[in-house]
PDB file of C-alpha atoms and ligand atoms in Angstrom:
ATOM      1  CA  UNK A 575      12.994 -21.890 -14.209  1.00  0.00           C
ATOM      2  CA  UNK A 576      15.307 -18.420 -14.403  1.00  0.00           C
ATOM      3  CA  UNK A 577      17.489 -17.937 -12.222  1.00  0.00           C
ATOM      4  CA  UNK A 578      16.682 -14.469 -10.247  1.00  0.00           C
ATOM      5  CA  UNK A 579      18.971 -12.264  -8.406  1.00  0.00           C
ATOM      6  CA  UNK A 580      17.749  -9.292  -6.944  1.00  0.00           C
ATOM      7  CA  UNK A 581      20.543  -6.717  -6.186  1.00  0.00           C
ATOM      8  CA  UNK A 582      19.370  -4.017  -3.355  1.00  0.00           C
ATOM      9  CA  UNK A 583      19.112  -3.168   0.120  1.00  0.00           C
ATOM     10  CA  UNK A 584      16.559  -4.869   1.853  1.00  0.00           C
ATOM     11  CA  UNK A 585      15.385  -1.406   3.879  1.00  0.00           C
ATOM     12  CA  UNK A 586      14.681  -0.131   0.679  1.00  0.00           C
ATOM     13  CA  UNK A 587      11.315   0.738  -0.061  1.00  0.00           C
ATOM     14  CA  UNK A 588      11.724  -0.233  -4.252  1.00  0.00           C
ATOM     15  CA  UNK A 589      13.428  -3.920  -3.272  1.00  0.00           C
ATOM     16  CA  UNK A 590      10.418  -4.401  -0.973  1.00  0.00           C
ATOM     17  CA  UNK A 591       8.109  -3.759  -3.989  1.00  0.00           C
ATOM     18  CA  UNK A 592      10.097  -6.472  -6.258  1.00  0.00           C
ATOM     19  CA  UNK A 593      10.609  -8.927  -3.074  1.00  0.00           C
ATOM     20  CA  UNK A 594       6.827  -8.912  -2.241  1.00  0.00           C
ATOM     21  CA  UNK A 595       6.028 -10.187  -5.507  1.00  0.00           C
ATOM     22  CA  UNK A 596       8.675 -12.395  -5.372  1.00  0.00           C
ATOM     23  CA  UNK A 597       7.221 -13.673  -2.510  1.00  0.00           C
ATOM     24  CA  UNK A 598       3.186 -13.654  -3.222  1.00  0.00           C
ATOM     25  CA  UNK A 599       4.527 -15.313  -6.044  1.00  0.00           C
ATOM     26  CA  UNK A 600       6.441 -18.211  -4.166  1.00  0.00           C
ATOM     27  CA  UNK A 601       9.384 -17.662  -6.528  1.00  0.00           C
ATOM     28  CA  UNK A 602      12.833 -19.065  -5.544  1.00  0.00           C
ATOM     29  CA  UNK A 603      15.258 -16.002  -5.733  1.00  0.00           C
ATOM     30  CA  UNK A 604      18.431 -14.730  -4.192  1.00  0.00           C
ATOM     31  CA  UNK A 605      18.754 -11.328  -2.930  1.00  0.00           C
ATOM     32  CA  UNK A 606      22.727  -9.708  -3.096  1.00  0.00           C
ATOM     33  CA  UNK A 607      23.045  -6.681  -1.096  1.00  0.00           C
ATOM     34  CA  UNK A 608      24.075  -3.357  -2.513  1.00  0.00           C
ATOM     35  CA  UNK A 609      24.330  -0.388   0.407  1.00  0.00           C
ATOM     36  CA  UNK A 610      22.939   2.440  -0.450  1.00  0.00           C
ATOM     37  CA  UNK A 611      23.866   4.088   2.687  1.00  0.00           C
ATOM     38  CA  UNK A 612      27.647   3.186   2.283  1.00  0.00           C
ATOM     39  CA  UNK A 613      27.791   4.274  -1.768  1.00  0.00           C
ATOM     40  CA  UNK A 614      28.646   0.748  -2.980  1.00  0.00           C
ATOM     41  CA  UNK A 615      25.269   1.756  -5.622  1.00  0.00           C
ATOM     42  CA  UNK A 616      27.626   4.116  -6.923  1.00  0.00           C
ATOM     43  CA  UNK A 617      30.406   1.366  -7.582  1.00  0.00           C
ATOM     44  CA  UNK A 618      31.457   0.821 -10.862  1.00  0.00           C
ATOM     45  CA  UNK A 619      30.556  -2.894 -10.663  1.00  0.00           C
ATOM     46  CA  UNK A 620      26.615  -1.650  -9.651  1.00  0.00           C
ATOM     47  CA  UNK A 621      26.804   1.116 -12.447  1.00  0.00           C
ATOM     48  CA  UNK A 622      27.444  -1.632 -14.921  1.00  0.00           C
ATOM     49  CA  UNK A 623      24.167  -3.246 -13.714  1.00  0.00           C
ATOM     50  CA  UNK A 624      22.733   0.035 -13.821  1.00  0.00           C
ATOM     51  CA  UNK A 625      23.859   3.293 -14.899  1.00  0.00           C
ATOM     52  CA  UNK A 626      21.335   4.934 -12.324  1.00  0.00           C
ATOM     53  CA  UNK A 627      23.209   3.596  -9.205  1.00  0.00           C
ATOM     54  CA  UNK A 628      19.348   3.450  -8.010  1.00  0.00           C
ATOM     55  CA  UNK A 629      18.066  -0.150  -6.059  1.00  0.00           C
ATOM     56  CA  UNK A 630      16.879  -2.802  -7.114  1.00  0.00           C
ATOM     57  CA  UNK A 631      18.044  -4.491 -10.224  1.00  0.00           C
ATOM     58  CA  UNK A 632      16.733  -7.885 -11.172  1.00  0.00           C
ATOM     59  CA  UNK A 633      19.346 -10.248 -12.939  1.00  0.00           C
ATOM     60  CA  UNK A 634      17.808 -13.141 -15.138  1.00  0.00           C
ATOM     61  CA  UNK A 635      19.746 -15.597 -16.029  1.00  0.00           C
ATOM     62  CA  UNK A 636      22.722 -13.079 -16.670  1.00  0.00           C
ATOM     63  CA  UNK A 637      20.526 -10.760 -17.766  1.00  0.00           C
ATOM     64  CA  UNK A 638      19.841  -6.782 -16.023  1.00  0.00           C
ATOM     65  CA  UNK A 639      16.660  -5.207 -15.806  1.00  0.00           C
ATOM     66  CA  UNK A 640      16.433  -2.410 -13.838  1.00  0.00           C
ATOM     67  CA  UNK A 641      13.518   0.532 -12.995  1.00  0.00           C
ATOM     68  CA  UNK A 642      10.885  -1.354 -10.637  1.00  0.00           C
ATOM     69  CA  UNK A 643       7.850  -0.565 -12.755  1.00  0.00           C
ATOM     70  CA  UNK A 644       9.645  -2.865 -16.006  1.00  0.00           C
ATOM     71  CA  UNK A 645      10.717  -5.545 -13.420  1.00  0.00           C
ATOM     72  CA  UNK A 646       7.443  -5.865 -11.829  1.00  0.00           C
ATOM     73  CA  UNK A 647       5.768  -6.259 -15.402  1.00  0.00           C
ATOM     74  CA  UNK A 648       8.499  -9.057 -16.526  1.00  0.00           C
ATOM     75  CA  UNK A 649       7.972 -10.870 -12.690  1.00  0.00           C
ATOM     76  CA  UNK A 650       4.345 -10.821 -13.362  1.00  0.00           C
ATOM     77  CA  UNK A 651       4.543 -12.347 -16.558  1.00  0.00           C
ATOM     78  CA  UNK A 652       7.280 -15.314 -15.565  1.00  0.00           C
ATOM     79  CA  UNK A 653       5.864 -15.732 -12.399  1.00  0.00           C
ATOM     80  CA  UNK A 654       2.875 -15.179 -12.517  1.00  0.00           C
ATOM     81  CA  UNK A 655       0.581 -15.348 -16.019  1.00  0.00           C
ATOM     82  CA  UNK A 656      -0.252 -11.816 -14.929  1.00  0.00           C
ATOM     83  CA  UNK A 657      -2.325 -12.725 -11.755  1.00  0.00           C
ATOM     84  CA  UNK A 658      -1.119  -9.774 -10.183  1.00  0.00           C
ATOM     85  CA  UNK A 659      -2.317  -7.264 -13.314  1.00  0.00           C
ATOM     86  CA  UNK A 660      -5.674  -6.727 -14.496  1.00  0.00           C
ATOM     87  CA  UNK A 661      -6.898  -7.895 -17.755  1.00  0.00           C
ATOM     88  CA  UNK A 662      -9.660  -5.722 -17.630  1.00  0.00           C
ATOM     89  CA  UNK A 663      -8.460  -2.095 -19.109  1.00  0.00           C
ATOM     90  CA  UNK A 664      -9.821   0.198 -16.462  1.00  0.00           C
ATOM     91  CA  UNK A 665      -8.830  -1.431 -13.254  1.00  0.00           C
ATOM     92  CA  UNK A 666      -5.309  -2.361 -15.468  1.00  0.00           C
ATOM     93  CA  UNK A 667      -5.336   1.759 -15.718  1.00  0.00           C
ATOM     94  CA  UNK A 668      -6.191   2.424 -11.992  1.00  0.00           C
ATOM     95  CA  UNK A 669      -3.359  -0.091 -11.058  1.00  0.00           C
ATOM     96  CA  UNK A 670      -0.337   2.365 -13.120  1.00  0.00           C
ATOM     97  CA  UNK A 671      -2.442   5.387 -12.568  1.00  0.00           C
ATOM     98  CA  UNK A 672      -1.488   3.810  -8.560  1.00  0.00           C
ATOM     99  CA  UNK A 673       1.887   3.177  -9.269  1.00  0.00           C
ATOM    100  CA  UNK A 674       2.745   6.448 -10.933  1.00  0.00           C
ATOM    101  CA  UNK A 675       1.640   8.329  -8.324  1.00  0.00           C
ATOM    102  CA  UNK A 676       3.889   6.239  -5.782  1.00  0.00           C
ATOM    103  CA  UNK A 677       6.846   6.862  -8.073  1.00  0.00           C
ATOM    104  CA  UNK A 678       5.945  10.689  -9.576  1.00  0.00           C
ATOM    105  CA  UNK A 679       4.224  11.840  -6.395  1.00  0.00           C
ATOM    106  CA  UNK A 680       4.358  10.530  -2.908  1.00  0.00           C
ATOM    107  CA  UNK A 681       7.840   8.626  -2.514  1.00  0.00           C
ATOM    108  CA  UNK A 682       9.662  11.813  -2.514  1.00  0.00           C
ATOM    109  CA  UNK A 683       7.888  13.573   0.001  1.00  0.00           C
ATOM    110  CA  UNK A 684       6.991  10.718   2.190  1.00  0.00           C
ATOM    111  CA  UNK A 685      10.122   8.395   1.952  1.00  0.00           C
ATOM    112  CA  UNK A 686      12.995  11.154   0.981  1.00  0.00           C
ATOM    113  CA  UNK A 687      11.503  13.773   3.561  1.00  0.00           C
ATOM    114  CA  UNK A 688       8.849  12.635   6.293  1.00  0.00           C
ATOM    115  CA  UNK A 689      10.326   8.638   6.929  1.00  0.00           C
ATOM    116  CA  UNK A 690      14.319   9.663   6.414  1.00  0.00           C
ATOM    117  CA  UNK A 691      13.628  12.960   8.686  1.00  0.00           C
ATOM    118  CA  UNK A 692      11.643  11.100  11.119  1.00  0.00           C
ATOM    119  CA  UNK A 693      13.331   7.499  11.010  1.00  0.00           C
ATOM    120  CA  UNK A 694      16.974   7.883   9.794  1.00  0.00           C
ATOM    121  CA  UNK A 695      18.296  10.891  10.589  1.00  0.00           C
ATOM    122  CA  UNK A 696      17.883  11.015  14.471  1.00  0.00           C
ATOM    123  CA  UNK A 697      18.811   7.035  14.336  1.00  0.00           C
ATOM    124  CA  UNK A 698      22.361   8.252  12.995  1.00  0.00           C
ATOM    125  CA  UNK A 699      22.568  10.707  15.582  1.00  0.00           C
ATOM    126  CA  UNK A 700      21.361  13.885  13.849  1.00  0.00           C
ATOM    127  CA  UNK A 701      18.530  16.374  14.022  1.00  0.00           C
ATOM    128  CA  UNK A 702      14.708  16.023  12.528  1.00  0.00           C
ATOM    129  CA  UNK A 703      14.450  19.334   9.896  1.00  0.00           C
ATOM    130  CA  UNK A 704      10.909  20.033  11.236  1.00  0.00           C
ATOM    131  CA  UNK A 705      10.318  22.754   7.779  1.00  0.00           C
ATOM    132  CA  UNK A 706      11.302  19.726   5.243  1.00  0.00           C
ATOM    133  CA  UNK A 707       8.527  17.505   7.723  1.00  0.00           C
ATOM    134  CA  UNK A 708       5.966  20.311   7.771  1.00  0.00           C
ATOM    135  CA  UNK A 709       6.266  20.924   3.790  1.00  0.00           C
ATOM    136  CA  UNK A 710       6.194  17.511   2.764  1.00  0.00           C
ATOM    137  CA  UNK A 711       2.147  16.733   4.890  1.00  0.00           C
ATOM    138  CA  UNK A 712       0.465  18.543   2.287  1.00  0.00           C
ATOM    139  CA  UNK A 713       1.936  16.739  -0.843  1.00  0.00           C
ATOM    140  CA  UNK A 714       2.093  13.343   0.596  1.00  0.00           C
ATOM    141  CA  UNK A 715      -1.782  14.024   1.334  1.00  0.00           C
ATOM    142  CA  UNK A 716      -2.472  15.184  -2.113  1.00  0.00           C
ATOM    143  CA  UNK A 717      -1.212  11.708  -3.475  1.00  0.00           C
ATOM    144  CA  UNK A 718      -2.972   9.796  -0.823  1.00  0.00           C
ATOM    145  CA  UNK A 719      -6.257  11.326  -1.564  1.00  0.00           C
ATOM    146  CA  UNK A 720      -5.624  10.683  -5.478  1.00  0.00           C
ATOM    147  CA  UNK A 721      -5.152   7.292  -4.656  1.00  0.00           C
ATOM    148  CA  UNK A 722      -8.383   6.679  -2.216  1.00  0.00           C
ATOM    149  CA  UNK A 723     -10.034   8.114  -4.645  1.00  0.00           C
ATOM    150  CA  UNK A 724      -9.169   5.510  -7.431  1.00  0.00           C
ATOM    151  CA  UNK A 725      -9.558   2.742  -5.438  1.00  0.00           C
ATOM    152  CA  UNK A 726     -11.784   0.213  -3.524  1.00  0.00           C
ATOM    153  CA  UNK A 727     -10.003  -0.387  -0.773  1.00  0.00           C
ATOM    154  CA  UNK A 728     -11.090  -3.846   0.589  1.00  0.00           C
ATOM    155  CA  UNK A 729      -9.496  -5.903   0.789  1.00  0.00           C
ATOM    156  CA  UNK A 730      -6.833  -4.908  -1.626  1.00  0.00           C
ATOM    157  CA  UNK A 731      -6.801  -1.972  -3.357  1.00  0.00           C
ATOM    158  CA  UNK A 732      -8.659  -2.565  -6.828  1.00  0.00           C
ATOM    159  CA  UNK A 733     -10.648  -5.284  -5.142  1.00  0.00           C
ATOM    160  CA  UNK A 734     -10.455  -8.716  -4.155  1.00  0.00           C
ATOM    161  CA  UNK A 735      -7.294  -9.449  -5.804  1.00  0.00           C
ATOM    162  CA  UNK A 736      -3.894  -8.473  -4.489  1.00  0.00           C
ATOM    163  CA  UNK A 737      -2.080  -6.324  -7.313  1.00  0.00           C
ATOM    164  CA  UNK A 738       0.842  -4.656  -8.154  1.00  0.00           C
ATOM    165  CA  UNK A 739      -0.810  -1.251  -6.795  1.00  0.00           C
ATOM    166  CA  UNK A 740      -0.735  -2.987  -3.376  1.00  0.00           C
ATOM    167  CA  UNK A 741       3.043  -4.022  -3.856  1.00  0.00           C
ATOM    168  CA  UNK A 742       3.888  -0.396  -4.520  1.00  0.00           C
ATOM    169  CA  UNK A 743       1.659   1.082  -1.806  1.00  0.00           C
ATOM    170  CA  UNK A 744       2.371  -1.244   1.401  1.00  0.00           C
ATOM    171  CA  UNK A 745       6.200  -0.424   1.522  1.00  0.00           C
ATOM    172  CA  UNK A 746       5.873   2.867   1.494  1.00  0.00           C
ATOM    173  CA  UNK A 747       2.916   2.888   4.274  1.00  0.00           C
ATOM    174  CA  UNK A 748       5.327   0.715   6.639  1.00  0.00           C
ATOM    175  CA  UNK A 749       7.711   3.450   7.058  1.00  0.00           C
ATOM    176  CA  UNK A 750       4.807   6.346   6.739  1.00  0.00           C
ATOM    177  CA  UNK A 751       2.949   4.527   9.673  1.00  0.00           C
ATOM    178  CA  UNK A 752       5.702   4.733  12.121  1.00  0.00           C
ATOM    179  CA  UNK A 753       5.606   8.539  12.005  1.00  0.00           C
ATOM    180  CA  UNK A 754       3.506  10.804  13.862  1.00  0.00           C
ATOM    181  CA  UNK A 755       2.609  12.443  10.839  1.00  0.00           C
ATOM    182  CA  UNK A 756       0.748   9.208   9.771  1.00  0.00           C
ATOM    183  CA  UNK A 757      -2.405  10.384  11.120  1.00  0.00           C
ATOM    184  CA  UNK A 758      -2.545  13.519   9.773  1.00  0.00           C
ATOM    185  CA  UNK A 759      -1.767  12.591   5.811  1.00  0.00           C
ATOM    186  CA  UNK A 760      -4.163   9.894   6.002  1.00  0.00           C
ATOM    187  CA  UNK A 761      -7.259  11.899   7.451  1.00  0.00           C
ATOM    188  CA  UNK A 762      -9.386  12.131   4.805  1.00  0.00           C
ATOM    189  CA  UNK A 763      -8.495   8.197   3.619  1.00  0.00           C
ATOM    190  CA  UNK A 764     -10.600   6.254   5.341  1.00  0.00           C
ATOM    191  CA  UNK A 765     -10.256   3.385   2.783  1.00  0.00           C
ATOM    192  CA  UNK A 766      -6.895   3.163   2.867  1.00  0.00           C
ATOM    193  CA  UNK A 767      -6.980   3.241   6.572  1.00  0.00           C
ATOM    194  CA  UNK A 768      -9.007   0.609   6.521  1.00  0.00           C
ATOM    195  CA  UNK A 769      -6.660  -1.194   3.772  1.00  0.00           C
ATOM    196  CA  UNK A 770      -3.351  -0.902   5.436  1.00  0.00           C
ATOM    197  CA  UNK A 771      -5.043  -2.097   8.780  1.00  0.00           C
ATOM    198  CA  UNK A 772      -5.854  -5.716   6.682  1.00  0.00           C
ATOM    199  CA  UNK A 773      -2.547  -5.837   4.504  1.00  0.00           C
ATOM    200  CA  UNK A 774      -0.443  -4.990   7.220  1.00  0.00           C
ATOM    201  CA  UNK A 775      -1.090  -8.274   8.660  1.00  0.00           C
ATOM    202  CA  UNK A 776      -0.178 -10.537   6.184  1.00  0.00           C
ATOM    203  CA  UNK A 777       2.787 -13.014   6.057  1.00  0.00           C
ATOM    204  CA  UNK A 778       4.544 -11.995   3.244  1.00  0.00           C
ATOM    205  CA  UNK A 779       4.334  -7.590   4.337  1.00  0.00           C
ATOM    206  CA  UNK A 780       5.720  -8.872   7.704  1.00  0.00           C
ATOM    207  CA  UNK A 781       8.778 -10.983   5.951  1.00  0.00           C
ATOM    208  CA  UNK A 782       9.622  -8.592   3.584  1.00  0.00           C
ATOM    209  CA  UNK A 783       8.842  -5.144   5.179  1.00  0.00           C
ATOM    210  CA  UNK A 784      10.017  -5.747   9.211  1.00  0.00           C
TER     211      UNK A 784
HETATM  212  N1  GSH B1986      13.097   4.659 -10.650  1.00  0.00           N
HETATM  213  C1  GSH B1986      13.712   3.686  -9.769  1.00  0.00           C
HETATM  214  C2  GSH B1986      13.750   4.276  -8.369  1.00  0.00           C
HETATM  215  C3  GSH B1986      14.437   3.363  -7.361  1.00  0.00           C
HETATM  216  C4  GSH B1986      14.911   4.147  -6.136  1.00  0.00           C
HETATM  217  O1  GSH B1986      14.687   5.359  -6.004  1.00  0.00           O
HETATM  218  N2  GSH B1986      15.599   3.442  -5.239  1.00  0.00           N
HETATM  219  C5  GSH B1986      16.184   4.087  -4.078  1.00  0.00           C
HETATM  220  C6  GSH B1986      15.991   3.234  -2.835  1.00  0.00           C
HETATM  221  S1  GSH B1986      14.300   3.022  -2.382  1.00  0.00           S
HETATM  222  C7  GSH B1986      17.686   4.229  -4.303  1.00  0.00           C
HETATM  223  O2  GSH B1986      18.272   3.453  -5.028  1.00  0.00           O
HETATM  224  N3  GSH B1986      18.322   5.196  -3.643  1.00  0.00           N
HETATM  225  C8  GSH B1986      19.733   5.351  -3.650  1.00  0.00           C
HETATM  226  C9  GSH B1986      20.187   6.614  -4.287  1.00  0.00           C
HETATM  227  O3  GSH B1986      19.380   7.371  -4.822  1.00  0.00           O
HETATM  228  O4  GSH B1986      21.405   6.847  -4.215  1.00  0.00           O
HETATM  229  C10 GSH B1986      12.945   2.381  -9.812  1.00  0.00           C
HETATM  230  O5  GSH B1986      11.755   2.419 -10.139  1.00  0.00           O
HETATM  231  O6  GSH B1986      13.525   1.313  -9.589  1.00  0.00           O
END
């Protein structure tokens, strides 16, 4: 079996995608922090891992891969003999259709606005920008309502097999669900209300996303 190191900060909403597969997966695996918050993902060690200075990177067996959407796809195929892709083509397109909209479309305006404006910045003593919260409803709606509408929604979200969608959706709906904009960006979602009420719950979203 490889040997899997997964450099990152556990807060991080990217590690949490590669550690719940990990998990689900019931892979052995070591995880070596790398602060973001402190720059150490902009030492020249971490750069040499990867040249983004972005978390996580996976190391196999001395090897680097880094960008989650290429780890998750490797994971999946080691771990996994792709139990957590589709082998059918459209629900395997609804599933990066999912992810791509995480990545292109909702993380910046619900992790790098609402969730740091809301969570981090008044926990390090500053001040909430209310206009960077109030701009960012409306897109992180528009990428919520894209993904209701490609999805079933019970109990996962292409059905009744957890998938790498779900991996890339819970971790970002932890820290969305602890602000009181929650409600209003998932309004007209009632499926993936109804989804993050049942994933929420399970063993593996409480180890790796508490
Ligand atoms: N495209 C990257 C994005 C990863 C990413 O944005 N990670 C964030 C943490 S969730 C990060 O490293 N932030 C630190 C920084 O930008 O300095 C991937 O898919 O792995």
């Amino acid at each position: 079996m490889a040997q899997l190191t997964v450099y990152g900060t556990p807060v991080s909403v990217y590690v949490r995608i590669v550690r719940l597969l990990l998990e689900e997966a019931g892979a052995a695996y070591e995880l070596k922090e790398v602060d973001i918050f402190n720059g150490e993902n902009q030492s020249a060690e971490y750069l040499a891992k990867n040249p983004f200075g972005k978390v996580p990177t996976l190391e196999v067996d001395g090897a680097f891969i880094y960008e989650t959407t290429a780890i998750m796809g490797y994971l999946d195929t080691i771990l996994a003999s792709h139990r957590f892709s589709f082998s059918e083509p459209l629900q395997q397109a609804r599933m990066h259709q999912i992810m791509g909209i995480v990545d292109s479309h909702l993380y910046a305006p619900a992790i790098g606005l609402i969730a740091i404006q809301r969570l981090i910045v008044p926990s390090q003593g500053g001040e909430t920008d209310e206009d960077k919260v109030k701009a960012a409803i409306a897109p992180v709606k528009t990428a919520l309502e894209a993904i209701e509408s490609l999805t079933v929604g019970s109990p996962y979200l292409l059905g009744s097999e957890v998938s790498i969608a779900d991996f890339y959706l819970i971790p970002v709906f932890t820290y969305l669900s602890q602000t009181p904009e929650y409600e209003a960006t998932i309004a007209q979602t009632p499926k993936l209300r109804a989804w993050w009420h049942q994933v929420s719950q399970l063993p593996n979203v409480k180890k790796v996303c508490a």
